[in-house]
Coordinates of C-alpha atoms in Angstrom, one line a residue:
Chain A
X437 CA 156.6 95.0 51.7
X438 CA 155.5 92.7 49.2
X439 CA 157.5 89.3 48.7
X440 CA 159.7 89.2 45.4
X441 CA 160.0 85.7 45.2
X442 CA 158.0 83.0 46.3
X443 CA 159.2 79.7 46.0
X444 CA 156.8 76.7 46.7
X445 CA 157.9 72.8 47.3
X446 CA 160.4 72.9 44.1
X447 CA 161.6 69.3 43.5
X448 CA 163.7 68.4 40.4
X449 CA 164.2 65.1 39.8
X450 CA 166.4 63.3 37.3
X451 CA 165.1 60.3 37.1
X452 CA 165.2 58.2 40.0
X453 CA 168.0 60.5 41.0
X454 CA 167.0 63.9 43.0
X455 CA 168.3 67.0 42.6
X456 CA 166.2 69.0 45.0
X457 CA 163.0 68.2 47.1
X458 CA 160.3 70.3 48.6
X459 CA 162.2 74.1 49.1
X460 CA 160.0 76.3 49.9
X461 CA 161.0 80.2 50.9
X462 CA 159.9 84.2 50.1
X463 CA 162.4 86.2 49.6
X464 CA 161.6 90.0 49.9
X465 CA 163.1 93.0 48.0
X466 CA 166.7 93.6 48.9
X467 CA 167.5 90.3 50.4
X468 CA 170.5 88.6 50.0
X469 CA 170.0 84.4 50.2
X470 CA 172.9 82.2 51.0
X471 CA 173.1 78.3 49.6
X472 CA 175.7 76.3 51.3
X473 CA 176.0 72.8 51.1
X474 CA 179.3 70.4 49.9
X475 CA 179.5 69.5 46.3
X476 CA 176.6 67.6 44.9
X477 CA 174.1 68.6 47.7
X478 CA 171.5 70.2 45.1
X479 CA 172.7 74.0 45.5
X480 CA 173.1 74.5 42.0
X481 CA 170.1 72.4 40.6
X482 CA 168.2 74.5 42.9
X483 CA 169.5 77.7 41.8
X484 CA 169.2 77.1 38.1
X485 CA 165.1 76.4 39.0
X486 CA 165.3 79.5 40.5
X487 CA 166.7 81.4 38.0
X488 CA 165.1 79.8 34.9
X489 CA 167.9 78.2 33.4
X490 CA 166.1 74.7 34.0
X491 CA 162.4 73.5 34.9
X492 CA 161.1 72.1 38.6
X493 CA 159.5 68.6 37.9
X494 CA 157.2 69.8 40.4
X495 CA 156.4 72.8 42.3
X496 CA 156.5 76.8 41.7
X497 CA 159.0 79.5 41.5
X498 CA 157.0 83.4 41.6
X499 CA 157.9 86.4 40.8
X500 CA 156.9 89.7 41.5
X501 CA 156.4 90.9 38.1
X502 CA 155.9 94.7 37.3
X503 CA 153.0 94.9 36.1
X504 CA 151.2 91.4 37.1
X505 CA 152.3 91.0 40.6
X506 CA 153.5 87.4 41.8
X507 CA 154.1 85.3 38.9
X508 CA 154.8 81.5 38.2
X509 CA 157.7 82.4 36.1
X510 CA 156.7 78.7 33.8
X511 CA 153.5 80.0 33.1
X512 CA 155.1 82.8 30.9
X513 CA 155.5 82.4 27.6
X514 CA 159.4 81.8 26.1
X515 CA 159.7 85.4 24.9
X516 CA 158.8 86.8 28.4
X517 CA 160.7 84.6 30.5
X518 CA 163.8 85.5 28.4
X519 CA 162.8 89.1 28.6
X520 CA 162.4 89.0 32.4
X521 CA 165.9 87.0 32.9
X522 CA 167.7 89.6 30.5
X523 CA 166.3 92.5 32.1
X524 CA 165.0 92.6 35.9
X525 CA 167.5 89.6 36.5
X526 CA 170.8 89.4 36.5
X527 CA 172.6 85.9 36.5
X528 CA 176.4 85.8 37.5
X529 CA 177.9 82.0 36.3
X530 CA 180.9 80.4 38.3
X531 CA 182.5 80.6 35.2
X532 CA 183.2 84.2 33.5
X533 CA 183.2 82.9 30.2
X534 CA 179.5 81.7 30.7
X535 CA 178.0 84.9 31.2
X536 CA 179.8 87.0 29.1
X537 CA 179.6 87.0 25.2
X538 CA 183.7 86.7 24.4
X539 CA 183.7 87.6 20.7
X540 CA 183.0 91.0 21.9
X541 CA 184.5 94.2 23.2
X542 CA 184.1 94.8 27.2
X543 CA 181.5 97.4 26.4
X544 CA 179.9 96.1 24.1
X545 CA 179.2 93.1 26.8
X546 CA 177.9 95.9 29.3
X547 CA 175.7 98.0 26.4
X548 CA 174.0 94.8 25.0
X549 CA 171.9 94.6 28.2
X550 CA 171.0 98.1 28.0
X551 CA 170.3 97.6 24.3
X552 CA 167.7 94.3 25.8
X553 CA 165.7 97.5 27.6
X554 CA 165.4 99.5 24.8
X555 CA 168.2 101.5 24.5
X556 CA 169.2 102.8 21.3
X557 CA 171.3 105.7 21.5
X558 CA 175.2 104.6 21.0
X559 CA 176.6 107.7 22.9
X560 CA 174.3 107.1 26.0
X561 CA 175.3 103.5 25.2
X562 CA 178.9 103.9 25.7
X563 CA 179.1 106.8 28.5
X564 CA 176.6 104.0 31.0
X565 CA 178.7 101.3 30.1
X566 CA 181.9 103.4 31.1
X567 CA 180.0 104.6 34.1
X568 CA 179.7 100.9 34.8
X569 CA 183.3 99.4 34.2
X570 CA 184.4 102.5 37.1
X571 CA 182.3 101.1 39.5
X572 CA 183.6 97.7 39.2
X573 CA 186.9 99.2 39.1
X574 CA 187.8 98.3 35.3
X575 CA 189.7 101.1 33.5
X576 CA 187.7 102.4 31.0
X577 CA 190.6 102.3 28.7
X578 CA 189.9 99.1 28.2
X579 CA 186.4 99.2 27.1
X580 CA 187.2 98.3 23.5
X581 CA 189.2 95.5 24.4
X582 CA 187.8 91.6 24.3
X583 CA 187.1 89.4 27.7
X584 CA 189.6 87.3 26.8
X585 CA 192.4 90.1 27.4
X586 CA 191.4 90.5 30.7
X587 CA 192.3 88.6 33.9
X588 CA 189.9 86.3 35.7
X589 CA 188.9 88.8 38.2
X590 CA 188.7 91.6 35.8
X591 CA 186.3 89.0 34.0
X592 CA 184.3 88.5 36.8
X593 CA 184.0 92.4 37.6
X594 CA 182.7 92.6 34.1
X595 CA 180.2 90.4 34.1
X596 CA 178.7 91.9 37.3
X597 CA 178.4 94.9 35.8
X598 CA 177.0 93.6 32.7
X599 CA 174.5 92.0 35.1
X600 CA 174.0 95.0 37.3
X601 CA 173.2 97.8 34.1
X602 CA 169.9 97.2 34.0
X603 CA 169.3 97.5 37.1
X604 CA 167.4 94.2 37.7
X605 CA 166.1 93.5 41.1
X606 CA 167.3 90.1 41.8
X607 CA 170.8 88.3 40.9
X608 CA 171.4 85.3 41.0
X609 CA 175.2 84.1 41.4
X610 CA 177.3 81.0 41.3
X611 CA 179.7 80.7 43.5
X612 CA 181.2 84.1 42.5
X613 CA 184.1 84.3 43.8
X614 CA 185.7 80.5 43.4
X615 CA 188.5 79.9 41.3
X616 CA 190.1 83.6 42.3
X617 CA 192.7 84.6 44.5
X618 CA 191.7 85.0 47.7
X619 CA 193.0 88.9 46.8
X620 CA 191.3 89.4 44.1
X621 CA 188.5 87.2 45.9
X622 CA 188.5 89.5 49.2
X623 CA 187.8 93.4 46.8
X624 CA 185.3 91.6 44.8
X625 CA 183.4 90.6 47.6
X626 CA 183.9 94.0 49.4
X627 CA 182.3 95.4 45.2
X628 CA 179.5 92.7 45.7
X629 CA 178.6 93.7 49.3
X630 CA 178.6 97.9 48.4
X631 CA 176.6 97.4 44.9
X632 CA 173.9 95.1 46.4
X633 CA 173.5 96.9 49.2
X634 CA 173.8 100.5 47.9
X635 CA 171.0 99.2 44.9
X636 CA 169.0 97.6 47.3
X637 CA 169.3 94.2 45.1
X638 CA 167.8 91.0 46.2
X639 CA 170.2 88.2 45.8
X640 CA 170.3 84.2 45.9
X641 CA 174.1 83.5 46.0
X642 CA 175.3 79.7 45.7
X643 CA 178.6 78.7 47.0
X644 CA 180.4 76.3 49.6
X645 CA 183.0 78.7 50.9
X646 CA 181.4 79.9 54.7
X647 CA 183.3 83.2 54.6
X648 CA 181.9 84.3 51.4
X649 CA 178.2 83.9 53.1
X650 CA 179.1 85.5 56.6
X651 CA 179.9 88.6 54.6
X652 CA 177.4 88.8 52.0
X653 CA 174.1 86.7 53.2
X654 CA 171.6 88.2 55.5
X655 CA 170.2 84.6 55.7
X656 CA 171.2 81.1 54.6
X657 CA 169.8 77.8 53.5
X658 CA 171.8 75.0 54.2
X659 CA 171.3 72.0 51.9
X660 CA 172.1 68.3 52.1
X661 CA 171.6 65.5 49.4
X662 CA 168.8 67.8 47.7
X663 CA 167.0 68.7 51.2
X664 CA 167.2 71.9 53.1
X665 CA 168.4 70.6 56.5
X666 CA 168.6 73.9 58.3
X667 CA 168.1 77.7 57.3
X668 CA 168.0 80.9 59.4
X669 CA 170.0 84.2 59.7
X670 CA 173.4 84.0 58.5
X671 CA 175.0 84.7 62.1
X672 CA 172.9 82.3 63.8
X673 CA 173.4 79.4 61.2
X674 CA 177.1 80.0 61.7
X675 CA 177.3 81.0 65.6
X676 CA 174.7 78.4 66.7
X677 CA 174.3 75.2 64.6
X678 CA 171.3 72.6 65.1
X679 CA 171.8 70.0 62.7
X680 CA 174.4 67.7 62.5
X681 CA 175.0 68.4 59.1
X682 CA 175.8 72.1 59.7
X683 CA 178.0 71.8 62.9
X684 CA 180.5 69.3 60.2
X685 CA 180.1 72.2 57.8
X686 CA 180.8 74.9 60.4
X687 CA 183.5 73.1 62.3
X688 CA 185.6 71.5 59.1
X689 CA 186.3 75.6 58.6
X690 CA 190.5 75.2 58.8
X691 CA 191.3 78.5 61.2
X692 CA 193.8 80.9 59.1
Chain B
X652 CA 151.4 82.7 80.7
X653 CA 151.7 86.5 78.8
X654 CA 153.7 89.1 80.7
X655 CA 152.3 92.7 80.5
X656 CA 155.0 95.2 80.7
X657 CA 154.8 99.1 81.4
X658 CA 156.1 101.5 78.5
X659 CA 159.3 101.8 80.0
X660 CA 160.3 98.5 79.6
X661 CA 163.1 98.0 76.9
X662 CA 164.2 94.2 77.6
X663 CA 162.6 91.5 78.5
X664 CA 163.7 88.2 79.1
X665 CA 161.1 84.9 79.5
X666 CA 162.0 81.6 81.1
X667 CA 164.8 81.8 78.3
X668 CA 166.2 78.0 78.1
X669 CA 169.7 77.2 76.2
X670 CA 171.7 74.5 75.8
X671 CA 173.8 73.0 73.2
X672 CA 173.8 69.4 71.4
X673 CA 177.0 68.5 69.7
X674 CA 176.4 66.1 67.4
X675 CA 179.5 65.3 66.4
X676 CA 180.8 64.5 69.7
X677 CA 178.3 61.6 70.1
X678 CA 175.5 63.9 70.8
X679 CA 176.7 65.4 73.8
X680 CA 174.3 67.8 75.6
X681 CA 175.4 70.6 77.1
X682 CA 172.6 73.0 79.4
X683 CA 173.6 76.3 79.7
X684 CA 170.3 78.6 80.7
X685 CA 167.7 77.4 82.6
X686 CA 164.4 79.8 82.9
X687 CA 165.8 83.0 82.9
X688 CA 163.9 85.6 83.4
X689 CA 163.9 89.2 84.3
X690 CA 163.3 92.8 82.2
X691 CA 164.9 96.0 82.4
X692 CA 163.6 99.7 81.7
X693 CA 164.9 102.8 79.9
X694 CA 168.0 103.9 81.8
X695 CA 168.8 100.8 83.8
X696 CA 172.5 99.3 83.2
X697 CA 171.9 95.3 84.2
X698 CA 175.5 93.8 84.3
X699 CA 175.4 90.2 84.4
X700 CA 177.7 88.6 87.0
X701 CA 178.8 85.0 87.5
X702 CA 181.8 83.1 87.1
X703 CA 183.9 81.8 84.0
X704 CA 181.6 79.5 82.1
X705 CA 178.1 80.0 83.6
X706 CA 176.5 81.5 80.4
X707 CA 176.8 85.2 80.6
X708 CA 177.5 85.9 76.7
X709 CA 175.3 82.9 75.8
X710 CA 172.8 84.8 77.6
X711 CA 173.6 88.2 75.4
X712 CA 173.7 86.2 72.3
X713 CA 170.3 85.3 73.0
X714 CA 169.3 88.6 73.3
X715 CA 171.1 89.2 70.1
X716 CA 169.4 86.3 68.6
X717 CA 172.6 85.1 67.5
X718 CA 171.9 81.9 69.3
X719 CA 168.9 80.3 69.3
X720 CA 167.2 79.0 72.4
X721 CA 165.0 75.7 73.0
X722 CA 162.7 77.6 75.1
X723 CA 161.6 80.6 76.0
X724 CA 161.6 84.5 73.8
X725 CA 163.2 87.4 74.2
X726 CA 162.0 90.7 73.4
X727 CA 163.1 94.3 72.5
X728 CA 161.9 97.5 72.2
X729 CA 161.2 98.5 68.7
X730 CA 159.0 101.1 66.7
X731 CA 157.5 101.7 70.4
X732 CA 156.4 98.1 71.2
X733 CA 158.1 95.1 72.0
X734 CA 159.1 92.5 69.5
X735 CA 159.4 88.5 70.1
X736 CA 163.3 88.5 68.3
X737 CA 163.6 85.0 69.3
X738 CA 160.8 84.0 66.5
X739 CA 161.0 86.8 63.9
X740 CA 162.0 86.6 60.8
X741 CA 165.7 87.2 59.5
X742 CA 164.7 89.9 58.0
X743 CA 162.9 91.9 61.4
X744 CA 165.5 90.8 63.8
X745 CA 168.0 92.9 61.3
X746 CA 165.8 95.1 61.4
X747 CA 165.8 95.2 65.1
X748 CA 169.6 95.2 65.0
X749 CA 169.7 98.2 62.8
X750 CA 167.5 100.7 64.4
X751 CA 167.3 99.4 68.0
X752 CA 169.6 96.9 69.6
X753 CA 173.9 97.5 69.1
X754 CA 176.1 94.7 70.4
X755 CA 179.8 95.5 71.1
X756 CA 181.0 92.2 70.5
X757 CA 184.7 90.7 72.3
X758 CA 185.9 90.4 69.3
X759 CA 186.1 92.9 66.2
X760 CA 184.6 90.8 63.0
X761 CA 184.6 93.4 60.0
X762 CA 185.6 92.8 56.1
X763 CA 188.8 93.5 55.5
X764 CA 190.0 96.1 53.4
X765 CA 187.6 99.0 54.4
X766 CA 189.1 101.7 56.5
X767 CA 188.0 102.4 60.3
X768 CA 186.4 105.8 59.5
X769 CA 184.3 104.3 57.1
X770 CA 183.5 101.2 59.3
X771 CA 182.0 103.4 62.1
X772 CA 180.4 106.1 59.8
X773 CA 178.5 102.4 58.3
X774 CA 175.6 102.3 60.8
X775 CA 175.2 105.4 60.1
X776 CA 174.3 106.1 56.7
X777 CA 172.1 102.6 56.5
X778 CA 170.0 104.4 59.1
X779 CA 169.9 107.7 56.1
X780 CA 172.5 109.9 58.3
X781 CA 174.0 112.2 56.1
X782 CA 177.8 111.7 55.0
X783 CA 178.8 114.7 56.0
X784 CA 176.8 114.2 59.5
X785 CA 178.2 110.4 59.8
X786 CA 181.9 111.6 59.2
X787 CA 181.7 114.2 61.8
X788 CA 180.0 112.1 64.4
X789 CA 182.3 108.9 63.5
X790 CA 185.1 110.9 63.9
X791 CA 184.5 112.9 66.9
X792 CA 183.6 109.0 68.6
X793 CA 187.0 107.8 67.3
X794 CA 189.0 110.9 68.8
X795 CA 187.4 110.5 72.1
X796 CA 188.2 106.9 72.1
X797 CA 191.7 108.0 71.3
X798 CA 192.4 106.6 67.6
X799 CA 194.9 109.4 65.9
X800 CA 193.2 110.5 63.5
X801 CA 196.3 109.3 60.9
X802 CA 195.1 105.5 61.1
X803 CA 191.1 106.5 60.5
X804 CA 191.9 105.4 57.0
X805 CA 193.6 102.2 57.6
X806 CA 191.7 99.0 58.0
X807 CA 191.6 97.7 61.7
X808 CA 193.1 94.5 61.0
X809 CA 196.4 95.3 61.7
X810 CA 195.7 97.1 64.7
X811 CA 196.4 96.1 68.6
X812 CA 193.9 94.4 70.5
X813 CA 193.0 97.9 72.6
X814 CA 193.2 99.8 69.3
X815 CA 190.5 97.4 67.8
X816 CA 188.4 97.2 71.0
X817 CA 187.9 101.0 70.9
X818 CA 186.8 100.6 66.5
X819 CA 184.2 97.9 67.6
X820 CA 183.3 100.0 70.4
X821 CA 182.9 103.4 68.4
X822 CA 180.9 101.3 65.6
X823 CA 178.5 100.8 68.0
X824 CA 178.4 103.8 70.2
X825 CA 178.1 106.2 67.2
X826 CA 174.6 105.1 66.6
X827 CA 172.2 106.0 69.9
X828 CA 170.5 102.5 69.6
X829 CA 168.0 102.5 72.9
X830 CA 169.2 99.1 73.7
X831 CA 172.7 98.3 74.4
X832 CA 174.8 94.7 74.5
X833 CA 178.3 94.9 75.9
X834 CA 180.4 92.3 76.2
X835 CA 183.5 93.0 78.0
X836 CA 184.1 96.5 76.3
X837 CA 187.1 97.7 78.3
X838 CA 189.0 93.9 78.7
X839 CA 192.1 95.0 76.9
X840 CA 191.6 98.9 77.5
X841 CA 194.3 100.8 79.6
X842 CA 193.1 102.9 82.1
X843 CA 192.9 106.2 80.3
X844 CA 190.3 104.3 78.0
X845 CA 188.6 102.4 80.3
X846 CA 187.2 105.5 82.0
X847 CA 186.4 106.7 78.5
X848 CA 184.2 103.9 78.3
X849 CA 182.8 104.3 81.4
X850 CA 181.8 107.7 80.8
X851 CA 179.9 106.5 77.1
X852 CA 178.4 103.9 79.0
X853 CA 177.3 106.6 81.9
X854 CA 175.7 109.1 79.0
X855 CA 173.8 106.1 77.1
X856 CA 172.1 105.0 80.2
X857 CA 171.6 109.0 80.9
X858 CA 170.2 109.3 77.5
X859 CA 167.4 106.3 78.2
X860 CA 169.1 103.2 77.1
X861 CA 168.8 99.8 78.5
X862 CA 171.7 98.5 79.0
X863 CA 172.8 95.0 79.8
X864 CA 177.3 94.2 80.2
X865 CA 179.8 91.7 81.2
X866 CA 182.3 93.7 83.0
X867 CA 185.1 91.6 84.9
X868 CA 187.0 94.8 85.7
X869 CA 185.5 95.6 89.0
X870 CA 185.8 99.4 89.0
X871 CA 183.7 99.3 85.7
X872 CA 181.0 97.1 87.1
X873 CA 180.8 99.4 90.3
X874 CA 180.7 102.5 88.0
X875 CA 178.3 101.9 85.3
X876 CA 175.6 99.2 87.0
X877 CA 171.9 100.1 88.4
X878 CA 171.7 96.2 89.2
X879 CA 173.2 93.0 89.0
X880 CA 171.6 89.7 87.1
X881 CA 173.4 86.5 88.2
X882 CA 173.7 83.9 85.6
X883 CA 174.5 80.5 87.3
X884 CA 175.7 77.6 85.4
X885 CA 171.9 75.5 84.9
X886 CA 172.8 72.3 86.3
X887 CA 173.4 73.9 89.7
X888 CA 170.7 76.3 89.5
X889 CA 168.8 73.0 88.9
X890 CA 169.9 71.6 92.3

């Protein structure tokens, strides 16, 4: 299987400050990648290198392209690298209200995508984009109605699908499920799991919370002031700590 | 030194060394294994025996490459040859996991909300069993194990100890991996059950599977095992 991501020494610096130093990992098709790591430990510098959103002061980030094969995604031109993270990628913010355009209908936030790939006709439009508000459990009574109607969760389901319509083949996702209650928090996870898997989507997933990793992550990177102290799969990370670092992470886990 | 095994071979376990550092308690170090080795073939039931403490699971979560060792490999039976899980990738030993090696963990550790039908029809269809196929086989497991049939869509979590011993065991029974992990399947099983088990285990081995358990009930042991491994706590086995 060839790699869909190749990721080689990436360092962002700011300054004299670091954000991240020296990741390297492949990541292959259908893969989902944990990030842990306490606030301020690099996680989310690193994933917006990964995902395009800001540029490594030194080394690459490739991508499987269609047509070219492995890609430095900063070799592309502006135009393609916006096509690329519009189309094969989907990016899922913390914050709802980042990735979704609020000034317009629930629908029209899931058919804009499809519109980025070409689509032009409004009926197929609007039937895929209902298609896509069932699966993430939205009642398509509502597809008319803005983002801002809709509860935090029910924002969150949305922009998933408004990542997932074009069927991209990697996501990338931060901290997805923090700021919900942990019920709301519990079925989008369980939606997160069944869509990735059942699409076969590779996935980079940032977040601090343990649990959400154990259940979504195949493997996991563990990161500490901008280094990657430990990675490995997700159940031996967990199960079987060898850095300091991670055994604090692992044990401060309060038992329910 | 390389081993050379015969085809029949399923497990095999070389001079498999764990212990565990605990940093946060000043760094404490803690040997568990020391040089373990044997193998086991198609159709041999190993059940580990030692007392309290001397390393049994950590031995089958080495195998399960759950927990890493300092030295030594493991290796299973996969695709026809044998595979070093010890130093594959995350991605192989899941691999591994899916198509060749089930582990019927103590404890039951599934997401919440999705019903028990649906969590032992799971291996299943990620193995391309059809739904109608996994629903009949799932089902037929979870009767046999004694789960009426009016809790098969309820989530597990709010069931008793035995009723989610059987779920864990049925999720990994359904699926006729050729090499089997049990650890203490039947501890909070009533009798009825317990031979239920017994007879599972009986027609896995039957079947060709390799088989290595932590029993504590001594009827099981006597009833299932081909042999006995002893684990002995390292620092005596050091001595």
């Amino acid at each position: 299987m060839n790699k869909l991501l190749q990721v080689h020494d990436l360092t962002k610096t700011y300054g004299a400050r670091t954000g991240c130093a020296n990741v390297s990992f492949d990541l292959y098709p259908g893969e989902v990648l944990g990030i842990v790591g306490e606030s301020g430990s690099g996680k989310t510098t690193l994933l917006r290198c990964l995902s395009a959103q800001l540029e490594p002061s030194a080394g690459t980030v490739a991508y499987d392209m269609r047509v070219k094969g492995l890609t430095d995604i900063w070799s592309l031109s502006e135009p393609e690298r916006r096509m690329l993270t519009r189309t094969d990628w989907g990016i899922v913010h913390q914050n709802a209200r980042d990735g979704l355009r609020m000034e317009v209908s629930a629908g029209a936030n899931v058919g804009e995508r499809l519109m980025a790939v070409g689509a032009r006709h409004y009926g197929n439009i609007r039937t895929e984009a209902e298609d896509w508000l069932t699966k993430v459990e939205i009642d398509t009574g509502r597809i008319d109605d803005l983002p801002a109607s809709f509860s935090g969760g029910m924002q969150q389901r949305l922009q998933i699908a408004r990542n997932l319509v074009t069927q991209p083949r990697l996501v990338f996702m931060d901290e997805p499920t923090s700021g919900l209650d942990v019920s709301v928090q519990a079925r989008l996870l369980d939606l997160i799991r069944t869509l990735v898997s059942r699409l076969g989507i590779a996935c980079v997933i940032v977040t601090h919370d343990l649990g959400v990793v154990r259940l979504l992550a195949h493997r996991l990177m563990v990161m500490r002031r901008g280094q990657v102290v430990e990675q490995g799969l997700t159940d031996q990370v967990l199960d079987d700590p060898q850095h300091a670092y991670t055994q604090l992470l692992v044990s401060s886990i309060l038992p329910v | 030194m390389t081993m050379t095994y015969d085809d029949t071979v399923m497990i095999a376990v070389e001079a498999l060394t764990k212990s565990f550092t605990l940093h946060l308690q000043g760094a404490t170090h803690i040997p568990v294994l020391g040089r373990m080795d044997f193998a086991l073939s198609a159709g041999e039931c190993a059940v580990l025996d030692g007392p309290s403490g001397a390393g049994k699971s950590t031995l089958m979560r080495c195998i399960y490459a759950n927990y890493l060792p300092q030295q030594g490999r493991v290796l299973i039976r996969h695709d026809g040859a044998l595979a070093d899980i010890t130093h594959a990738e995350p991605r192989t030993i899941l691999d591994i996991r899916r198509r060749s090696l089930g582990y019927v963990s103590q404890f039951l550790r599934v997401i919440p909300r999705i019903p028990t039908l649906q969590l032992v029809m799971e291996p299943l269809l990620t193995l391309g069993v059809a739904e109608e196929e996994a629903r009949t086989r799932a089902a037929t497991l979870l009767a046999r194990l004694r789960i009426p049939e009016r809790m098969w869509h309820l989530p597990p979590g709010t069931f008793s100890g035995g009723e989610q011993q059987r779920v864990n065991i049925a999720r990994v029974l359904v699926v006729d991996y050729p090499v089997l992990l049990l650890d203490e399947p039947t501890a909070s099983l009533d009798a009825d059950n317990r031979q239920t088990v017994v007879e599972l285990v009986t027609e896995a081995c039957a079947r060709g599977a390799a088989i290595v358990g932590i029993f504590h009930d001594a009827l099981v042991r006597d009833a299932v095992a081909t042999r006995v491994i002893s684990v002995t706590p390292h620092d005596r086995a050091a001595a």
